[in-house]
Short mmCIF file of C-alpha atoms and ligand atoms in Angstrom, two decimals:
data_model
loop_
_atom_site.label_atom_id
_atom_site.label_comp_id
_atom_site.label_asym_id
_atom_site.label_seq_id
_atom_site.Cartn_x
_atom_site.Cartn_y
_atom_site.Cartn_z
CA UNK B 1 11.84 -139.55 61.89
CA UNK B 2 12.18 -136.12 60.33
CA UNK B 3 11.70 -135.45 56.68
CA UNK B 4 15.34 -135.13 55.78
CA UNK B 5 16.13 -138.41 57.53
CA UNK B 6 13.42 -140.33 55.74
CA UNK B 7 14.68 -138.70 52.59
CA UNK B 8 18.06 -140.33 52.94
CA UNK B 9 16.38 -143.68 53.10
CA UNK B 10 15.38 -142.89 49.56
CA UNK B 11 18.96 -143.32 48.40
CA UNK B 12 17.90 -146.85 48.98
CA UNK B 13 14.62 -146.31 47.32
CA UNK B 14 11.24 -145.09 48.26
CA UNK B 15 9.73 -142.15 46.48
CA UNK B 16 7.89 -141.08 49.58
CA UNK B 17 7.62 -137.50 48.41
CA UNK B 18 4.93 -135.33 49.86
CA UNK B 19 2.28 -137.80 50.84
CA UNK B 20 4.56 -140.25 52.57
CA UNK B 21 3.25 -143.05 50.36
CA UNK B 22 4.46 -144.62 47.17
CA UNK B 23 2.35 -143.19 44.37
CA UNK B 24 3.27 -145.61 41.61
CA UNK B 25 0.65 -147.95 40.24
CA UNK B 26 2.29 -148.74 36.90
CA UNK B 27 3.49 -152.32 36.67
CA UNK B 28 4.84 -152.42 33.10
CA UNK B 29 8.41 -151.33 32.68
CA UNK B 30 8.43 -148.64 30.00
CA UNK B 31 11.39 -146.47 29.10
CA UNK B 32 10.67 -142.89 30.01
CA UNK B 33 13.81 -141.72 28.25
CA UNK B 34 15.83 -143.28 25.47
CA UNK B 35 19.01 -145.19 26.32
CA UNK B 36 22.14 -144.83 24.23
CA UNK B 37 25.09 -147.19 24.07
CA UNK B 38 28.29 -145.83 25.54
CA UNK B 39 29.46 -144.84 22.04
CA UNK B 40 26.34 -142.69 21.59
CA UNK B 41 24.23 -144.98 19.40
CA UNK B 42 20.65 -145.32 20.53
CA UNK B 43 19.89 -148.76 21.95
CA UNK B 44 16.22 -148.21 22.72
CA UNK B 45 14.02 -145.13 22.22
CA UNK B 46 11.82 -143.51 24.84
CA UNK B 47 8.49 -145.26 25.18
CA UNK B 48 9.84 -148.77 24.60
CA UNK B 49 8.12 -151.40 26.71
CA UNK B 50 10.84 -153.60 28.14
CA UNK B 51 9.15 -156.95 27.69
CA UNK B 52 10.92 -160.26 27.26
CA UNK B 53 11.11 -160.11 23.47
CA UNK B 54 12.59 -156.62 23.42
CA UNK B 55 15.21 -157.49 25.99
CA UNK B 56 16.08 -160.76 24.29
CA UNK B 57 16.60 -158.96 20.99
CA UNK B 58 18.72 -156.35 22.73
CA UNK B 59 20.86 -159.02 24.39
CA UNK B 60 21.55 -160.58 20.99
CA UNK B 61 22.08 -157.34 19.09
CA UNK B 62 25.71 -156.57 19.91
CA UNK B 63 28.06 -157.49 17.06
CA UNK B 64 31.31 -156.18 18.58
CA UNK B 65 33.59 -158.56 20.42
CA UNK B 66 34.64 -156.37 23.32
CA UNK B 67 37.87 -157.04 25.12
CA UNK B 68 37.22 -158.46 28.60
CA UNK B 69 39.40 -156.86 31.27
CA UNK B 70 39.80 -157.46 35.00
CA UNK B 71 38.04 -154.67 36.87
CA UNK B 72 40.52 -154.80 39.74
CA UNK B 73 43.46 -154.46 37.34
CA UNK B 74 41.89 -151.71 35.24
CA UNK B 75 43.51 -148.29 35.47
CA UNK B 76 43.82 -147.12 39.06
CA UNK B 77 40.89 -149.16 40.39
CA UNK B 78 42.89 -151.31 42.82
CA UNK B 79 44.79 -148.35 44.27
CA UNK B 80 41.66 -146.20 44.42
CA UNK B 81 39.76 -148.93 46.20
CA UNK B 82 42.55 -149.42 48.73
CA UNK B 83 42.67 -145.68 49.34
CA UNK B 84 38.93 -145.36 49.89
CA UNK B 85 38.70 -148.36 52.20
CA UNK B 86 41.62 -147.32 54.37
CA UNK B 87 40.79 -143.62 54.50
CA UNK B 88 37.23 -144.23 55.62
CA UNK B 89 36.96 -145.18 59.28
CA UNK B 90 33.64 -146.97 58.85
CA UNK B 91 35.13 -149.48 56.44
CA UNK B 92 37.80 -150.51 58.93
CA UNK B 93 34.97 -152.21 60.83
CA UNK B 94 34.47 -154.49 57.84
CA UNK B 95 38.12 -154.82 56.81
CA UNK B 96 40.05 -154.54 60.10
CA UNK B 97 43.32 -156.30 59.28
CA UNK B 98 44.05 -155.74 55.66
CA UNK B 99 42.00 -153.97 53.07
CA UNK B 100 40.66 -157.25 51.75
CA UNK B 101 41.26 -160.82 52.80
CA UNK B 102 42.68 -163.11 50.17
CA UNK B 103 39.32 -164.84 49.76
CA UNK B 104 37.41 -161.60 49.21
CA UNK B 105 40.09 -160.28 46.89
CA UNK B 106 39.93 -163.48 44.84
CA UNK B 107 36.19 -163.03 44.36
CA UNK B 108 36.72 -159.45 43.24
CA UNK B 109 39.67 -160.28 40.99
CA UNK B 110 37.52 -162.73 39.06
CA UNK B 111 35.28 -159.92 37.77
CA UNK B 112 36.03 -159.42 34.08
CA UNK B 113 34.09 -156.73 32.24
CA UNK B 114 33.77 -155.49 28.66
CA UNK B 115 36.12 -152.60 28.02
CA UNK B 116 33.36 -150.03 27.27
CA UNK B 117 31.84 -150.71 30.69
CA UNK B 118 35.19 -150.10 32.34
CA UNK B 119 35.58 -146.88 30.37
CA UNK B 120 32.28 -145.83 31.86
CA UNK B 121 33.83 -146.19 35.33
CA UNK B 122 36.73 -144.03 34.15
CA UNK B 123 34.20 -141.39 33.19
CA UNK B 124 32.81 -141.45 36.71
CA UNK B 125 36.32 -141.26 38.17
CA UNK B 126 37.06 -138.15 36.14
CA UNK B 127 33.68 -136.44 36.35
CA UNK B 128 31.62 -137.74 39.25
CA UNK B 129 33.90 -138.93 41.98
CA UNK B 130 31.01 -139.59 44.39
CA UNK B 131 29.62 -142.24 42.08
CA UNK B 132 33.08 -143.68 41.34
CA UNK B 133 33.95 -144.07 44.99
CA UNK B 134 30.47 -145.40 45.78
CA UNK B 135 30.48 -148.18 43.19
CA UNK B 136 33.96 -149.33 44.23
CA UNK B 137 33.18 -149.48 47.93
CA UNK B 138 29.83 -151.20 47.31
CA UNK B 139 31.84 -153.69 45.24
CA UNK B 140 34.11 -154.41 48.22
CA UNK B 141 31.34 -154.56 50.80
CA UNK B 142 29.07 -156.75 48.72
CA UNK B 143 32.00 -159.07 47.93
CA UNK B 144 32.74 -159.38 51.65
CA UNK B 145 29.14 -160.36 52.45
CA UNK B 146 29.03 -162.76 49.50
CA UNK B 147 32.27 -164.34 50.70
CA UNK B 148 30.66 -164.88 54.10
CA UNK B 149 27.87 -166.77 52.30
CA UNK B 150 30.17 -168.94 50.21
CA UNK B 151 29.37 -172.14 52.09
CA UNK B 152 25.64 -171.64 51.75
CA UNK B 153 25.49 -170.97 48.04
CA UNK B 154 27.45 -170.87 44.85
CA UNK B 155 29.05 -167.44 44.85
CA UNK B 156 28.91 -167.33 41.04
CA UNK B 157 25.14 -166.97 41.46
CA UNK B 158 25.84 -163.84 43.48
CA UNK B 159 28.03 -162.44 40.66
CA UNK B 160 30.31 -159.82 42.22
CA UNK B 161 29.96 -157.67 39.08
CA UNK B 162 26.61 -156.54 40.45
CA UNK B 163 28.45 -154.43 43.05
CA UNK B 164 30.36 -152.06 40.79
CA UNK B 165 27.71 -152.09 38.05
CA UNK B 166 24.54 -151.43 40.04
CA UNK B 167 24.63 -147.68 39.29
CA UNK B 168 26.05 -147.80 35.77
CA UNK B 169 22.83 -146.25 34.49
CA UNK B 170 23.94 -142.97 36.08
CA UNK B 171 25.98 -142.48 32.93
CA UNK B 172 22.59 -141.52 31.41
CA UNK B 173 21.91 -138.83 34.04
CA UNK B 174 23.26 -135.31 33.40
CA UNK B 175 26.27 -134.50 35.57
CA UNK B 176 24.63 -131.25 36.64
CA UNK B 177 21.93 -133.32 38.34
CA UNK B 178 24.27 -135.92 39.84
CA UNK B 179 26.38 -133.16 41.35
CA UNK B 180 23.51 -130.99 42.50
CA UNK B 181 23.75 -129.89 46.11
CA UNK B 182 20.26 -128.46 46.46
CA UNK B 183 16.85 -130.15 46.31
CA UNK B 184 15.92 -131.69 42.97
CA UNK B 185 13.01 -130.60 40.84
CA UNK B 186 10.47 -133.22 39.80
CA UNK B 187 11.90 -133.59 36.29
CA UNK B 188 15.39 -133.96 37.71
CA UNK B 189 14.19 -136.60 40.13
CA UNK B 190 12.68 -138.55 37.25
CA UNK B 191 16.00 -138.46 35.42
CA UNK B 192 17.86 -139.71 38.49
CA UNK B 193 15.39 -142.57 38.89
CA UNK B 194 15.89 -143.41 35.22
CA UNK B 195 19.35 -144.75 36.13
CA UNK B 196 17.90 -148.07 37.34
CA UNK B 197 16.16 -148.92 34.07
CA UNK B 198 18.98 -147.41 31.98
CA UNK B 199 21.46 -149.64 33.80
CA UNK B 200 19.30 -152.68 33.08
CA UNK B 201 19.27 -151.81 29.37
CA UNK B 202 23.00 -151.10 29.20
CA UNK B 203 23.98 -154.29 31.03
CA UNK B 204 21.61 -156.42 28.97
CA UNK B 205 23.40 -155.12 25.91
CA UNK B 206 27.00 -155.23 27.13
CA UNK B 207 26.72 -158.51 29.07
CA UNK B 208 24.52 -160.00 26.31
CA UNK B 209 22.06 -161.33 28.87
CA UNK B 210 18.85 -159.72 30.15
CA UNK B 211 18.67 -162.07 33.12
CA UNK B 212 22.20 -161.75 34.44
CA UNK B 213 22.34 -161.02 38.15
CA UNK B 214 24.13 -157.73 37.49
CA UNK B 215 21.42 -156.56 35.05
CA UNK B 216 18.64 -157.51 37.47
CA UNK B 217 20.40 -155.73 40.31
CA UNK B 218 20.77 -152.59 38.19
CA UNK B 219 17.01 -152.66 37.53
CA UNK B 220 15.81 -153.65 41.01
CA UNK B 221 18.26 -152.27 43.55
CA UNK B 222 15.91 -149.42 44.47
CA UNK B 223 12.87 -151.69 44.80
CA UNK B 224 11.91 -152.57 48.34
CA UNK B 225 10.35 -155.51 50.14
CA UNK B 226 7.27 -153.44 51.06
CA UNK B 227 6.83 -152.03 47.54
CA UNK B 228 8.02 -148.55 48.51
CA UNK B 229 10.83 -148.33 45.95
CA UNK B 230 11.23 -147.66 42.25
CA UNK B 231 11.11 -147.97 39.23
CA UNK B 232 7.99 -150.14 39.54
CA UNK B 233 7.21 -150.14 43.23
CA UNK B 234 7.04 -153.94 43.16
CA UNK B 235 7.62 -156.00 46.28
CA UNK B 236 11.25 -157.06 46.07
CA UNK B 237 11.41 -160.75 46.90
CA UNK B 238 14.94 -161.59 45.74
CA UNK B 239 17.06 -161.68 48.88
CA UNK B 240 20.29 -161.71 46.86
CA UNK B 241 19.35 -158.49 45.08
CA UNK B 242 18.39 -157.09 48.46
CA UNK B 243 21.86 -157.79 49.81
CA UNK B 244 23.35 -155.48 47.18
CA UNK B 245 20.65 -152.94 47.98
CA UNK B 246 21.54 -152.97 51.68
CA UNK B 247 25.24 -152.47 50.83
CA UNK B 248 24.16 -149.62 48.55
CA UNK B 249 22.16 -147.91 51.30
CA UNK B 250 24.90 -148.31 53.90
CA UNK B 251 27.58 -146.94 51.59
CA UNK B 252 25.43 -143.99 50.53
CA UNK B 253 24.94 -143.09 54.18
CA UNK B 254 28.52 -143.30 55.39
CA UNK B 255 30.23 -141.69 52.42
CA UNK B 256 30.23 -138.08 51.29
CA UNK B 257 27.40 -137.14 48.92
CA UNK B 258 26.73 -133.91 47.04
CA UNK B 259 23.40 -133.38 48.79
CA UNK B 260 24.66 -133.20 52.36
CA UNK B 261 27.74 -131.73 53.99
CA UNK B 262 28.46 -134.57 56.38
CA UNK B 263 28.11 -138.30 56.16
CA UNK B 264 26.36 -140.56 58.67
CA UNK B 265 28.58 -142.25 61.24
CA UNK B 266 28.67 -146.04 61.30
CA UNK B 267 26.29 -146.46 64.21
CA UNK B 268 23.67 -144.04 62.89
CA UNK B 269 23.82 -145.63 59.44
CA UNK B 270 23.24 -149.11 60.89
CA UNK B 271 20.40 -147.79 63.05
CA UNK B 272 18.73 -146.27 60.02
CA UNK B 273 19.02 -149.54 58.09
CA UNK B 274 17.70 -151.43 61.11
CA UNK B 275 14.76 -149.04 61.03
CA UNK B 276 14.12 -150.03 57.43
CA UNK B 277 13.91 -153.67 58.51
CA UNK B 278 11.57 -152.72 61.36
CA UNK B 279 9.14 -151.16 58.92
CA UNK B 280 9.48 -153.97 56.39
CA UNK B 281 11.36 -152.19 53.61
CA UNK B 282 14.30 -154.60 53.78
CA UNK B 283 14.64 -158.06 55.30
CA UNK B 284 16.20 -158.88 58.66
CA UNK B 285 18.48 -161.47 57.13
CA UNK B 286 20.22 -158.87 54.95
CA UNK B 287 20.54 -156.50 57.89
CA UNK B 288 21.92 -159.21 60.18
CA UNK B 289 24.59 -160.07 57.60
CA UNK B 290 25.64 -156.45 57.36
CA UNK B 291 25.68 -155.92 61.13
CA UNK B 292 27.53 -159.22 61.78
CA UNK B 293 30.26 -158.30 59.26
CA UNK B 294 30.56 -154.91 60.95
CA UNK B 295 31.16 -156.35 64.45
CA UNK B 296 34.63 -156.99 65.71
CA UNK B 297 33.82 -160.51 66.97
CA UNK B 298 32.19 -161.47 63.64
CA UNK B 299 29.22 -163.47 64.99
CA UNK B 300 27.35 -165.83 62.73
CA UNK B 301 24.55 -163.80 61.12
CA UNK B 302 21.89 -166.14 62.50
CA UNK B 303 23.23 -165.55 66.00
CA UNK B 304 23.71 -161.81 65.55
CA UNK B 305 21.39 -159.81 67.78
CA UNK B 306 20.62 -156.47 66.15
CA UNK B 307 20.00 -153.65 68.57
CA UNK B 308 16.75 -151.73 68.02
CA UNK B 309 17.96 -148.85 70.15
CA UNK B 310 18.36 -145.54 68.30
CA UNK B 311 21.06 -143.37 69.79
CA UNK B 312 22.74 -141.99 66.66
CA UNK B 313 22.37 -138.51 65.26
CA UNK B 314 21.80 -138.09 61.51
CA UNK B 315 23.82 -135.28 59.94
CA UNK B 316 22.17 -131.92 59.44
CA UNK B 317 21.51 -130.21 56.11
CA UNK B 318 20.67 -133.32 54.20
CA UNK B 319 18.74 -132.43 51.06
CA UNK B 320 18.38 -135.92 49.64
CA UNK B 321 14.81 -136.74 48.70
CA UNK B 322 13.52 -133.23 49.27
CA UNK B 323 11.98 -132.12 46.02
CA UNK B 324 10.89 -128.82 44.58
CA UNK B 325 7.59 -128.99 42.77
CA UNK B 326 8.08 -126.06 40.42
CA UNK B 327 7.38 -127.93 37.20
CA UNK B 328 10.49 -126.69 35.45
CA UNK B 329 12.16 -128.68 32.70
CA UNK B 330 15.36 -130.61 33.35
CA UNK B 331 18.59 -129.22 31.94
CA UNK B 332 19.86 -130.52 28.62
FE1 FE2 N 1 21.14 -146.59 42.38
FE1 FE2 N 2 24.16 -146.90 44.47
#
């Protein structure tokens, strides 16, 4: 696999960088940058160690009673989601008949969020359409897979809010970096990676719970089963978090991104994710669920045979994960 291809895997996680190996040994989760509430007040300063006591205090610190609003009914979300799912050929594999079945739509319609969090999505819609589209389509895809699992487990434990909220920490990353079309500098890369921990802090505060599934997904969705991810480089063992992560990787591959001109086609994206399972970065169960939902005959995931053949062609000019080591400071 060439460098630019392995780099796109990094949308899912690993900071492979120059050596090809994860270089993180830190196991304590410390804030590298401060995190502000969405109204600008500082929630936690840089350097804070995010231990249980700190997060518990943060979860209990909100005094405002925010209005809870249906995500699907908020602003243009429903229409935008319908547009993105129907305009993207790859998603027709998952939603062939209608945009969403009644069962999937019911799961999504149950997601109620605090108004400031929804306003954050509006900010993405107006300023960073890649992220806006991405979080909505991950929401739909993850909800579809969770719906397929509804007889195996309580879907409330899979909390659909994790789909649209997994990247909420990107609100803490400068737009100039999120929109950048050329390779990132080291300091910029660090700011991008900050979105996972920032999302964990923001959701702990706004959902008033440091252990909610959505908050854990925000923190861990770039961790990987083989320890090759970030922010900690721990071995991700939570298969439910991993399901969101696999949806995240797939969507990042098949949708437009600032750092490459063309997206992956469906087949090549699935082959790349299958390759991640082959090397142990993600689990086969998650991959089988994704592949089964993508097939026209909808086999049971346990009976779904995943091809190991690689015939796809990754798009050219993909700058994701290619970093400049010039030591310059990030923009304000
Ligand atoms: Fe992310
Ligand atoms: Fe994402």
